[in-house]
Coordinates of N, CA and C in Angstrom, one line a residue:
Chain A
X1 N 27.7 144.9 -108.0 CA 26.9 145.0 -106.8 C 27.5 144.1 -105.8
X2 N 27.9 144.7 -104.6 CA 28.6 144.3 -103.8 C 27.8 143.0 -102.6
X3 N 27.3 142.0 -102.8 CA 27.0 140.9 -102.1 C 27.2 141.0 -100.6
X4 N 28.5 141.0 -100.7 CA 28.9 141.1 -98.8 C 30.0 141.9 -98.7
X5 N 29.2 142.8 -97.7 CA 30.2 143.9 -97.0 C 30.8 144.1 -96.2
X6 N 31.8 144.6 -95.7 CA 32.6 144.9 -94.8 C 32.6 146.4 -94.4
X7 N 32.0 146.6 -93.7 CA 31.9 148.8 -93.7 C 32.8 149.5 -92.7
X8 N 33.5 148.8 -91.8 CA 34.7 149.3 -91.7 C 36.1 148.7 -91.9
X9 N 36.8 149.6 -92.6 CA 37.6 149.0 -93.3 C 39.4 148.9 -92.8
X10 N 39.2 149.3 -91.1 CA 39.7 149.5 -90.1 C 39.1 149.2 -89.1
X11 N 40.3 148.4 -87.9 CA 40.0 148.2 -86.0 C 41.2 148.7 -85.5
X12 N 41.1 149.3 -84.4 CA 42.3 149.0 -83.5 C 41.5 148.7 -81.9
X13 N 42.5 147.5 -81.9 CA 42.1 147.0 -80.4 C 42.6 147.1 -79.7
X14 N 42.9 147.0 -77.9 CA 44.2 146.4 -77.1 C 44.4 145.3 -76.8
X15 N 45.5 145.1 -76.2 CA 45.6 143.6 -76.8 C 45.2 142.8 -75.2
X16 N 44.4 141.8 -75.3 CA 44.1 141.3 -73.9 C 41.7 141.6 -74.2
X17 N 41.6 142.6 -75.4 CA 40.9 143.0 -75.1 C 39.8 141.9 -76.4
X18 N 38.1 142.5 -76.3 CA 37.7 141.7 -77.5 C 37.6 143.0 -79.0
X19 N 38.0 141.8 -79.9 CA 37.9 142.6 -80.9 C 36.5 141.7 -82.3
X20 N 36.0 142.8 -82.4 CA 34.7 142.2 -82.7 C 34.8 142.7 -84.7
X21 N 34.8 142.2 -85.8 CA 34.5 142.4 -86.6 C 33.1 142.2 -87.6
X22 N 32.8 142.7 -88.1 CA 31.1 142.7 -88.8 C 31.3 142.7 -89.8
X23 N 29.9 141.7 -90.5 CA 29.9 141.8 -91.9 C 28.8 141.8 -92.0
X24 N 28.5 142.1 -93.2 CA 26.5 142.1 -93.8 C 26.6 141.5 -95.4
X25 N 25.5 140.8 -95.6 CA 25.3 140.4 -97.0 C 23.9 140.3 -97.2
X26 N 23.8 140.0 -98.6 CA 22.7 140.6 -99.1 C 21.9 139.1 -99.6
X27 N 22.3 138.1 -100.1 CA 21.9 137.2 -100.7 C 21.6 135.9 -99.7
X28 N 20.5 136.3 -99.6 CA 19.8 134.8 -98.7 C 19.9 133.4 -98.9
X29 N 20.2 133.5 -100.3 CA 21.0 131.9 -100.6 C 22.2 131.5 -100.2
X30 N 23.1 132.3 -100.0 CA 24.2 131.8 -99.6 C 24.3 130.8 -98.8
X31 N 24.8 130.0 -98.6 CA 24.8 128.4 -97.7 C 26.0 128.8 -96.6
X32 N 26.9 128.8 -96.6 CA 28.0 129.0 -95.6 C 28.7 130.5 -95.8
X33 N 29.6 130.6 -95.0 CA 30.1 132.1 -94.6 C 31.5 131.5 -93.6
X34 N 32.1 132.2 -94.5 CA 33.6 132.1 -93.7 C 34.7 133.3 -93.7
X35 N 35.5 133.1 -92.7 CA 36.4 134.4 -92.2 C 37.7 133.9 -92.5
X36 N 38.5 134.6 -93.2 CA 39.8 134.1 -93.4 C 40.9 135.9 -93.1
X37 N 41.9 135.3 -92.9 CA 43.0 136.1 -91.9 C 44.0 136.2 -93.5
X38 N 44.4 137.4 -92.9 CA 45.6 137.6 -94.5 C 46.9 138.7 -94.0
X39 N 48.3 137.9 -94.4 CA 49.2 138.3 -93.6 C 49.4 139.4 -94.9
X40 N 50.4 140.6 -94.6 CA 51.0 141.1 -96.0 C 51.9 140.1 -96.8
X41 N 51.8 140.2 -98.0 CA 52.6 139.4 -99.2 C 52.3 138.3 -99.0
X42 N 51.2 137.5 -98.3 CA 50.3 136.5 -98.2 C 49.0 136.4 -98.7
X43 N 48.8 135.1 -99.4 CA 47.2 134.9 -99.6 C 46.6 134.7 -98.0
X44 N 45.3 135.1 -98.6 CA 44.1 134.6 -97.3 C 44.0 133.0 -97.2
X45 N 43.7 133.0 -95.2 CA 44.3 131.5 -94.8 C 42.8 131.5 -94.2
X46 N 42.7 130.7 -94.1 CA 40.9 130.3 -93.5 C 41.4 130.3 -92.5
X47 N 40.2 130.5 -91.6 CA 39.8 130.7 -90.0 C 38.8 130.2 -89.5
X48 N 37.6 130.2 -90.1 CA 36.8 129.7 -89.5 C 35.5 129.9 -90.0
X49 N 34.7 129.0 -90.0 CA 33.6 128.8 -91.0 C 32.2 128.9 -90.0
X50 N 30.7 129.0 -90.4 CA 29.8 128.7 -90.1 C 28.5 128.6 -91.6
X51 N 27.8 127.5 -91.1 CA 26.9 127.0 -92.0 C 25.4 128.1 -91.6
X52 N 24.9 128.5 -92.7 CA 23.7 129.0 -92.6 C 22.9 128.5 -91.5
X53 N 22.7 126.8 -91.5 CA 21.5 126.7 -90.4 C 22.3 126.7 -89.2
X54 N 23.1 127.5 -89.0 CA 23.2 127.7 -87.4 C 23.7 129.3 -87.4
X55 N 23.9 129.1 -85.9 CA 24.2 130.6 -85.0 C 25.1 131.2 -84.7
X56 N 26.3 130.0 -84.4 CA 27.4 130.2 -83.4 C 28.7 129.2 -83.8
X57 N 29.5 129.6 -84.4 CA 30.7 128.1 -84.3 C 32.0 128.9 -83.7
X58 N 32.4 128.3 -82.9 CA 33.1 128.3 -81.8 C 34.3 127.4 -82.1
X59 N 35.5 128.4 -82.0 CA 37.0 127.9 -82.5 C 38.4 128.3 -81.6
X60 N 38.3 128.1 -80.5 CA 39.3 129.0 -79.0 C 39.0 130.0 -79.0
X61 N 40.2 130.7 -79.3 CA 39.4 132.6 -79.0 C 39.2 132.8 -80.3
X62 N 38.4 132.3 -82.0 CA 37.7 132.8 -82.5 C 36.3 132.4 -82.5
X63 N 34.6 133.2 -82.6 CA 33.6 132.6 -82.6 C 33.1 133.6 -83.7
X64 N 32.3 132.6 -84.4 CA 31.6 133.5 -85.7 C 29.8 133.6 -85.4
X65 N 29.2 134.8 -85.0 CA 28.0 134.5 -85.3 C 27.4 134.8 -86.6
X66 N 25.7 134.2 -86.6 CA 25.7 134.5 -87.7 C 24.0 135.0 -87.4
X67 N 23.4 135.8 -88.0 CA 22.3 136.4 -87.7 C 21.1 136.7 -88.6
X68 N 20.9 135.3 -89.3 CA 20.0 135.8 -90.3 C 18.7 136.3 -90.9
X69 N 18.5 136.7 -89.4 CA 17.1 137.6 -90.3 C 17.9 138.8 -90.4
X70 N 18.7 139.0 -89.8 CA 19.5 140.9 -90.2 C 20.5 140.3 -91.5
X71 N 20.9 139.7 -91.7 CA 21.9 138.9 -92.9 C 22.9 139.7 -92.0
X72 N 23.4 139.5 -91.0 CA 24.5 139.8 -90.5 C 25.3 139.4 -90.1
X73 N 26.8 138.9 -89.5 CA 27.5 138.2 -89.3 C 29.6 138.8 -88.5
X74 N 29.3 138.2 -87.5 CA 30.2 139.0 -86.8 C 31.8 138.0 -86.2
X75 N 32.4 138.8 -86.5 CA 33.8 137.6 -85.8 C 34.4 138.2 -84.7
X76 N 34.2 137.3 -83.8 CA 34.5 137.7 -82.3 C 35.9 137.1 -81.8
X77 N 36.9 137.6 -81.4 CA 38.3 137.6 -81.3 C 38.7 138.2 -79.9
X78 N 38.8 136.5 -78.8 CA 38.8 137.5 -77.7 C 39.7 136.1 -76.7
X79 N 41.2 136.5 -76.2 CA 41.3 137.8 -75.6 C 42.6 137.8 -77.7
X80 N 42.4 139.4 -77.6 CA 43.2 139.5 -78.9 C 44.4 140.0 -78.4
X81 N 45.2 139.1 -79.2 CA 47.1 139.4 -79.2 C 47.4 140.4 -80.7
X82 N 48.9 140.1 -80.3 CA 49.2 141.2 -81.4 C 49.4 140.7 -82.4
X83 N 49.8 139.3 -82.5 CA 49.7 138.1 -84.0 C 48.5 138.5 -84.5
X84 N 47.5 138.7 -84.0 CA 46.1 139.1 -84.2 C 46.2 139.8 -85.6
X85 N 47.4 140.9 -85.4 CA 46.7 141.7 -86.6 C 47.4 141.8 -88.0
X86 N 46.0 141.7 -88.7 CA 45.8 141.6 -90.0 C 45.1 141.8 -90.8
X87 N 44.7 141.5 -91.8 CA 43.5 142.2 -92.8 C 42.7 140.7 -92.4
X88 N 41.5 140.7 -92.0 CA 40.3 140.0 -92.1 C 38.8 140.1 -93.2
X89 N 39.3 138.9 -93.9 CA 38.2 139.2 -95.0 C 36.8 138.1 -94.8
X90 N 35.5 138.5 -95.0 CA 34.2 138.0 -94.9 C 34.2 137.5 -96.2
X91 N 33.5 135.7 -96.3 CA 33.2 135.3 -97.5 C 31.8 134.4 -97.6
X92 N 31.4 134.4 -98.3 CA 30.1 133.5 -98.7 C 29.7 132.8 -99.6
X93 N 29.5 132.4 -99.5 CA 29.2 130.8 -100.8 C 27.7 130.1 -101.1
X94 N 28.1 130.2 -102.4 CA 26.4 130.3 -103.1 C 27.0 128.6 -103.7
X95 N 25.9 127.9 -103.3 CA 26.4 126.5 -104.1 C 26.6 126.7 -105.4
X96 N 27.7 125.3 -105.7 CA 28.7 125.3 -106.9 C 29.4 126.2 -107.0
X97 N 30.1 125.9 -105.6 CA 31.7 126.7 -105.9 C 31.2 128.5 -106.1
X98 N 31.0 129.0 -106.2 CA 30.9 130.5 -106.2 C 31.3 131.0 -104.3
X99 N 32.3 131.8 -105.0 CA 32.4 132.7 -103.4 C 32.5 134.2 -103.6
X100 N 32.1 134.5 -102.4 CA 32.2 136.3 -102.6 C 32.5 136.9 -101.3
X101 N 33.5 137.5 -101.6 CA 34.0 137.9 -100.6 C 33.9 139.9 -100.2
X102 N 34.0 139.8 -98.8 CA 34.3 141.5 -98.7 C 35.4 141.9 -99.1
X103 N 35.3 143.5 -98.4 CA 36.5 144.3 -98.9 C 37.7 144.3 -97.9
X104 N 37.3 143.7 -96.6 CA 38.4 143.4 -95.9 C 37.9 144.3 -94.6
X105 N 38.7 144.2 -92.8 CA 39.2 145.0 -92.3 C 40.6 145.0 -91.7
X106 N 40.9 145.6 -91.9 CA 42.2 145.4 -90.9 C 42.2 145.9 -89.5
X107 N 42.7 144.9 -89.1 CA 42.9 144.5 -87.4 C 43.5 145.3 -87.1
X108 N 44.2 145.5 -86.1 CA 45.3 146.1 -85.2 C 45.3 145.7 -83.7
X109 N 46.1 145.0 -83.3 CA 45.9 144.8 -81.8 C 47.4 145.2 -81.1
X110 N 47.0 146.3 -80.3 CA 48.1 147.3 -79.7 C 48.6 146.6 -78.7
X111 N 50.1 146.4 -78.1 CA 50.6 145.8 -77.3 C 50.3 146.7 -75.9
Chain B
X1 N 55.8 121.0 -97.0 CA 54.9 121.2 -97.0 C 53.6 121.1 -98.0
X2 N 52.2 120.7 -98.1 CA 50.8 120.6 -99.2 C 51.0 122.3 -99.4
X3 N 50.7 122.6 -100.8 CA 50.8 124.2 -100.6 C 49.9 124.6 -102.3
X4 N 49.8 126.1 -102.3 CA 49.4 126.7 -103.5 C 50.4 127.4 -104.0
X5 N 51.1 127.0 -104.9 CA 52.0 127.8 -105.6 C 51.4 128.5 -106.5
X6 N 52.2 130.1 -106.6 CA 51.8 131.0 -107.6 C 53.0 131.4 -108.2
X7 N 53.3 131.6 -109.7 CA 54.5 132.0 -110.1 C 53.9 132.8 -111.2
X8 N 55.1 134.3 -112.0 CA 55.8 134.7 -110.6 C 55.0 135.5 -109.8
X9 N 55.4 135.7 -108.5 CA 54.7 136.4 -107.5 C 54.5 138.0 -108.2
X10 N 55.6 138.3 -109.1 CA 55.3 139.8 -109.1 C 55.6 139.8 -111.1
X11 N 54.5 140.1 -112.1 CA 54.3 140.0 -113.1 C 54.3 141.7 -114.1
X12 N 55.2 142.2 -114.8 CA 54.5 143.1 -115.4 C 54.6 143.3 -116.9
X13 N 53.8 143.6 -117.8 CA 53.6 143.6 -118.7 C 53.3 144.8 -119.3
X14 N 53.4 144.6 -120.6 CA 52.9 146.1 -121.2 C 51.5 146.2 -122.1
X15 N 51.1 147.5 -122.0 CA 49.3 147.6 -122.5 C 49.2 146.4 -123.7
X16 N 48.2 145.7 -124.1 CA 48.1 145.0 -125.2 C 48.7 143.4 -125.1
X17 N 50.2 143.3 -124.5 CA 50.8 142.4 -124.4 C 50.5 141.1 -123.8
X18 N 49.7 139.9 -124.5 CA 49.3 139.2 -123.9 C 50.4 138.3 -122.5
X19 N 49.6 137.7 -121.3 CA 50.7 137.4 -120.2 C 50.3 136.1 -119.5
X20 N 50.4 135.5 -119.1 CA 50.2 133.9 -118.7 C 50.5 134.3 -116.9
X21 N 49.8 133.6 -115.9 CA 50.3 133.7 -115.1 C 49.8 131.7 -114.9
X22 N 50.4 131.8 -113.6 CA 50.6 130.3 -113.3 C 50.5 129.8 -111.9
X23 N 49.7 128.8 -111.6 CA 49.2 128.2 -110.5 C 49.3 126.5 -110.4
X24 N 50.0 126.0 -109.3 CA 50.0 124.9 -108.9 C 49.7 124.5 -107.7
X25 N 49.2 123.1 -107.4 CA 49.0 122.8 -105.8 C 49.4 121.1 -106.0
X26 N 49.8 121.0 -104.8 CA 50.2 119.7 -104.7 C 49.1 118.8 -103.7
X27 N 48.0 119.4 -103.2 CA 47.0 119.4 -102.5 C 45.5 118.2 -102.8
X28 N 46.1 117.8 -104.2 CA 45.2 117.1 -105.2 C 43.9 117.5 -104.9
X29 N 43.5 118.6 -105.0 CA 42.4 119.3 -104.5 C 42.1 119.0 -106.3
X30 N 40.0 118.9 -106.3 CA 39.8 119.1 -107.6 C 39.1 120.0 -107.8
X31 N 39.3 121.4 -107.2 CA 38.4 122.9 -107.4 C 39.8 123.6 -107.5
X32 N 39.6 124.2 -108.5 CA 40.6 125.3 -108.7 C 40.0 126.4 -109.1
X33 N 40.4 128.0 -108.4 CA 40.0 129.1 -108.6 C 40.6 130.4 -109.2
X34 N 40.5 131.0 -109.7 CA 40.9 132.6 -109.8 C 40.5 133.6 -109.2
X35 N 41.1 134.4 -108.4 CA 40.4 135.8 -108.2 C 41.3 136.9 -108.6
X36 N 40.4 138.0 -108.8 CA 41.0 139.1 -108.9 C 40.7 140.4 -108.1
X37 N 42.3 140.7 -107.5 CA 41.4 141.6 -105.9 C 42.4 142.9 -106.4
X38 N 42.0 144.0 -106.8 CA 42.4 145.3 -106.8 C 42.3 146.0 -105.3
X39 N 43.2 146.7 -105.8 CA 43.5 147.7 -104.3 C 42.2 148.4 -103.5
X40 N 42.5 147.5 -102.2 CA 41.2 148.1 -101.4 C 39.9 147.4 -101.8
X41 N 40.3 146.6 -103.0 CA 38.7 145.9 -103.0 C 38.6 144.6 -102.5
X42 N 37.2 144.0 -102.9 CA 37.2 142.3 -102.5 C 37.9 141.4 -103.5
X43 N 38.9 140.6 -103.1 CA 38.4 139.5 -104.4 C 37.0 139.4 -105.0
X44 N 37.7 139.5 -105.8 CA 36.5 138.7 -107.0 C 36.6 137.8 -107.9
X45 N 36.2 136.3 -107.8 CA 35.8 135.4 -108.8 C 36.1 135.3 -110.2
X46 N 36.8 135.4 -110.8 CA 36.8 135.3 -112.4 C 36.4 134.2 -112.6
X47 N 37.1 133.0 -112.4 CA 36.4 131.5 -112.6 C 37.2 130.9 -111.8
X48 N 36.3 128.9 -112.1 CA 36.9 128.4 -111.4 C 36.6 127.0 -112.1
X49 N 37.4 126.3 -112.0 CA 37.6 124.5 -112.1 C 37.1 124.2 -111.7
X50 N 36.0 122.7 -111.8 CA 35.4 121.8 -111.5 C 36.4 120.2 -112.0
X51 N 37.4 119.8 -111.4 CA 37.8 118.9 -112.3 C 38.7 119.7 -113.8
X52 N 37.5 119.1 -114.9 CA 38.1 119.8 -116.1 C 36.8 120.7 -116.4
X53 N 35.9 121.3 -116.0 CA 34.6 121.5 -115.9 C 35.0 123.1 -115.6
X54 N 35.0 123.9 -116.5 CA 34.9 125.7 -116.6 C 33.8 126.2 -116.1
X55 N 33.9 126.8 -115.5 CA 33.2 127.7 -114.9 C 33.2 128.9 -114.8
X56 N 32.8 129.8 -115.9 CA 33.2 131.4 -116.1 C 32.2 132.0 -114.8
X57 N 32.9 133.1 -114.5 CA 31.7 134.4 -114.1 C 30.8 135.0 -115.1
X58 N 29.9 135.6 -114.7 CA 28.9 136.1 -115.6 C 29.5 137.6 -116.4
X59 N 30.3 138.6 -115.3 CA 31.0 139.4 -115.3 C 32.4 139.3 -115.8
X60 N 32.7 138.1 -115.7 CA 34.3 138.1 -116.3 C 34.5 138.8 -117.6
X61 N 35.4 139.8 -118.2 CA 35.5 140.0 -119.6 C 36.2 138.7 -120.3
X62 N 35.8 139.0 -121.6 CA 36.5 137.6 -122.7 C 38.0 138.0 -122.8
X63 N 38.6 138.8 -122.3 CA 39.5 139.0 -122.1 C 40.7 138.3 -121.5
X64 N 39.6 137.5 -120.8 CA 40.7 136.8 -119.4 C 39.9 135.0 -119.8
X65 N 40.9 134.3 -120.1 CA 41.3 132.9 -120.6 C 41.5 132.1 -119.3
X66 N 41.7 130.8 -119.2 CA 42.0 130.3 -118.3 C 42.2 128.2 -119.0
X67 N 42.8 127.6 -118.1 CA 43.6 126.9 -119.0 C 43.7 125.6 -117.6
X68 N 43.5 124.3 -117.8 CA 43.8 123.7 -116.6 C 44.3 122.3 -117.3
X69 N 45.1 122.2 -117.6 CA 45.7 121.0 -118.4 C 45.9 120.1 -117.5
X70 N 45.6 119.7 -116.7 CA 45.7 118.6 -115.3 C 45.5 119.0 -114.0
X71 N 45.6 117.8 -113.1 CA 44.9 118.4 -112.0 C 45.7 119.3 -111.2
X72 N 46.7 119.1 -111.3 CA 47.7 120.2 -110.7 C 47.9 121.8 -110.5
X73 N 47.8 122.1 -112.1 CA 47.9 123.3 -112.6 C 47.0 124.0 -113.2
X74 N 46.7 125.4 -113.1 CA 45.7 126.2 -113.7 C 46.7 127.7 -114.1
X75 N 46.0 127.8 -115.5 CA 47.1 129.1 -116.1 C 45.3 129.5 -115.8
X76 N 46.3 131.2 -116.0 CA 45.4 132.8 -116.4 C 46.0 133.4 -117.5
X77 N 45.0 133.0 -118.2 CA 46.0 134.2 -119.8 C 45.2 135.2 -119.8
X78 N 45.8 136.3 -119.7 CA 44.9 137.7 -120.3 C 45.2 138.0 -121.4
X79 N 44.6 137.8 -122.7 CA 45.0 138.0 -123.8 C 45.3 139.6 -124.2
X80 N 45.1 140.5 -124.1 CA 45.4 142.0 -124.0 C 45.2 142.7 -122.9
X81 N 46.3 142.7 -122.1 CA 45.8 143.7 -120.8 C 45.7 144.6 -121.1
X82 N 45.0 145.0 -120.3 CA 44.7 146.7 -120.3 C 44.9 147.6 -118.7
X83 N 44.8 148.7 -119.0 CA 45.8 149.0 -117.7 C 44.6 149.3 -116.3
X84 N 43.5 148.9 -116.9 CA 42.4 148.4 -115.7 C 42.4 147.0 -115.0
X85 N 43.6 146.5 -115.9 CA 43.7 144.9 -115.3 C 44.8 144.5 -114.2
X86 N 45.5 145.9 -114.2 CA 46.9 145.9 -113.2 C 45.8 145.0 -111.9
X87 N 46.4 144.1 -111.4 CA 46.1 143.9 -109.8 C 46.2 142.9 -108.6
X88 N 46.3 142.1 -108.2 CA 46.8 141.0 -107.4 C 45.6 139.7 -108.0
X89 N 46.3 138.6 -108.7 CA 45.5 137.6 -108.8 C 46.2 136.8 -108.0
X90 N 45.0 135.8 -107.1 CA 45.1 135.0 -106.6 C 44.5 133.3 -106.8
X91 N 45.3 132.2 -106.8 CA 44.4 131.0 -107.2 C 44.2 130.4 -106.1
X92 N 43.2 129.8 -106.0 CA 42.6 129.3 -104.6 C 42.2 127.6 -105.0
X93 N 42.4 126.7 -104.2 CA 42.0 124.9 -104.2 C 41.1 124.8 -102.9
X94 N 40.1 123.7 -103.3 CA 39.4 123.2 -102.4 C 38.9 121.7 -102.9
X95 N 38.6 121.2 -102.1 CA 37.8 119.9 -102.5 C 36.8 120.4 -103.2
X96 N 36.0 119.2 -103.6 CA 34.5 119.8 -104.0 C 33.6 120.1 -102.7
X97 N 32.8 121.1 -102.9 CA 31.7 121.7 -102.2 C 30.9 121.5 -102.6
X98 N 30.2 120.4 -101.9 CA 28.8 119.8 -102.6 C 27.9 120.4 -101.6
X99 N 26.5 121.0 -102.3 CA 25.6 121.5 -101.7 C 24.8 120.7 -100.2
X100 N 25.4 121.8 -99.2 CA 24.1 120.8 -98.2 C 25.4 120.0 -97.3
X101 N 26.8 120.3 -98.0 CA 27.5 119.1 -96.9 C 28.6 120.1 -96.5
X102 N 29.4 119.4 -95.6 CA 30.1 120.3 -95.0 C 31.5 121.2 -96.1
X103 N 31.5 122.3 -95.6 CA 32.4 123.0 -96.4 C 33.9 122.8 -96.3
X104 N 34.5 122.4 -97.2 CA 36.0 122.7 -97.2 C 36.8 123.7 -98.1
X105 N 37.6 124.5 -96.9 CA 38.1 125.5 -96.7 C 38.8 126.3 -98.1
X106 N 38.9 126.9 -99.0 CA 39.8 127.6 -100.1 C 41.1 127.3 -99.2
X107 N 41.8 127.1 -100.2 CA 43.4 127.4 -99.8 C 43.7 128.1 -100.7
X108 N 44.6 129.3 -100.3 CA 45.0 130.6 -101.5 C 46.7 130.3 -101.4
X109 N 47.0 130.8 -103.1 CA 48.3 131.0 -103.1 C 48.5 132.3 -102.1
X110 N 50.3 132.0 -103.0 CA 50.1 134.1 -102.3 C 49.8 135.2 -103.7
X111 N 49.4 134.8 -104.6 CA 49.2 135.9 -105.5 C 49.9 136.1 -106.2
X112 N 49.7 136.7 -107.3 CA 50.7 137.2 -108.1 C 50.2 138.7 -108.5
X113 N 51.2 139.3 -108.1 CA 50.9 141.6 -108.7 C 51.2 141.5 -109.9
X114 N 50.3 141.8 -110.8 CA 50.2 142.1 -112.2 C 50.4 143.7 -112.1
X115 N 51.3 143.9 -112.8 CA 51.4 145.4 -113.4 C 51.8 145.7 -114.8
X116 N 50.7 146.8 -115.6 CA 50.6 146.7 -116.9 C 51.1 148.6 -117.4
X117 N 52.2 148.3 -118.3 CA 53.0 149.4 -118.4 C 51.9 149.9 -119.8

């Protein structure tokens, strides 16, 4: 049973423009939620975090909201370059170390 | 550079053939992780280190071993693969994540591709 989702599993953006990613989860315990960036033939590199009791964490042009009476959660990427693109994966964390992560999307930011 | 080493990056083995894979950090991080991410899916958790403190998934099969003889290093033995186990493991370090306090970050190797003939 899939915890946290990712439902599109594909973006393409242009570049200069905002590129907005979504996630949804299911488990209301989860304490934190974080977005990590993944190059090919690379592990996933953190990006940026937010804690359940808040809304908004704010990191230059990445901000994560988080929305939880919908359990929803979105990564906003703006203005987006073309380093930009990559597979972005959604994760969540159940205390004691447990994480769970989505299925990913991949980015694309067009020159 | 502080880093997650994974060796070797690209692993393959044959049906049955037990295989060792291998993880290091220099990061003296004391959480150490496994995942296992098949094509198109999420990582997923097999376990993880607390110190010297195991921590299985509930889902993990008995199949998949795990080994942390210091703080440095963490093996993955799969004692019989099978050819549902072909797939990118990855080991990940963090501090401890203590409930309620601020989170620090997973750091991922780059993986290692298991492929099971």
């Amino acid at each position: 049973d899939q915890q946290v989702k990712q439902n599109s599993p594909s973006l393409s953006v242009q570049e200069g423009r905002i590129s907005i990613l979504n996630c949804d989860y299911t488990n209301s315990m989860f304490d934190y939620f974080l977005w990590y960036k993944k190059y090919p033939a690379e592990g996933p590199t953190f990006l940026i975090s937010i804690s359940s009791i808040k809304d908004k964490n704010e990191d230059g042009r990445f901000t994560v909201f988080l929305n939880k009476s919908a359990k929803h959660l979105s990564l906003h990427i703006v203005p987006s370059q073309p380093g930009d693109s990559a597979v972005y994966f959604c994760a969540a964390r159940l205390t004691g170390n447990q994480f769970y992560f989505g299925t990913g999307t991949s980015l694309t930011v067009i020159p | 550079d502080a880093m997650v080493i994974q060796n070797p990056r690209y692993q393959v083995t044959q049906f049955g053939k037990p295989v060792t894979l291998s993880c290091s950090q220099t990061l003296n991080h004391n959480v150490m992780y496994w995942y296992q991410q098949k094509s198109s899916q999420a990582p997923k958790l097999l376990f993880h280190y607390y110190d010297k403190d195991f921590n299985n998934e509930a889902d993990t099969p008995d199949n998949f071993q795990s080994r942390r003889p210091n703080t440095s290093f963490c093996f993955l033995d799969i004692r019989s693969p099978g050819l549902g186990d072909a797939a990118m493991y990855l080991c990940a370090t963090s501090r401890d994540t203590i409930a309620g306090a601020s989170l620090d970050t997973q750091y991922f190797g780059p993986g290692t591709r298991l492929t099971v003939l």
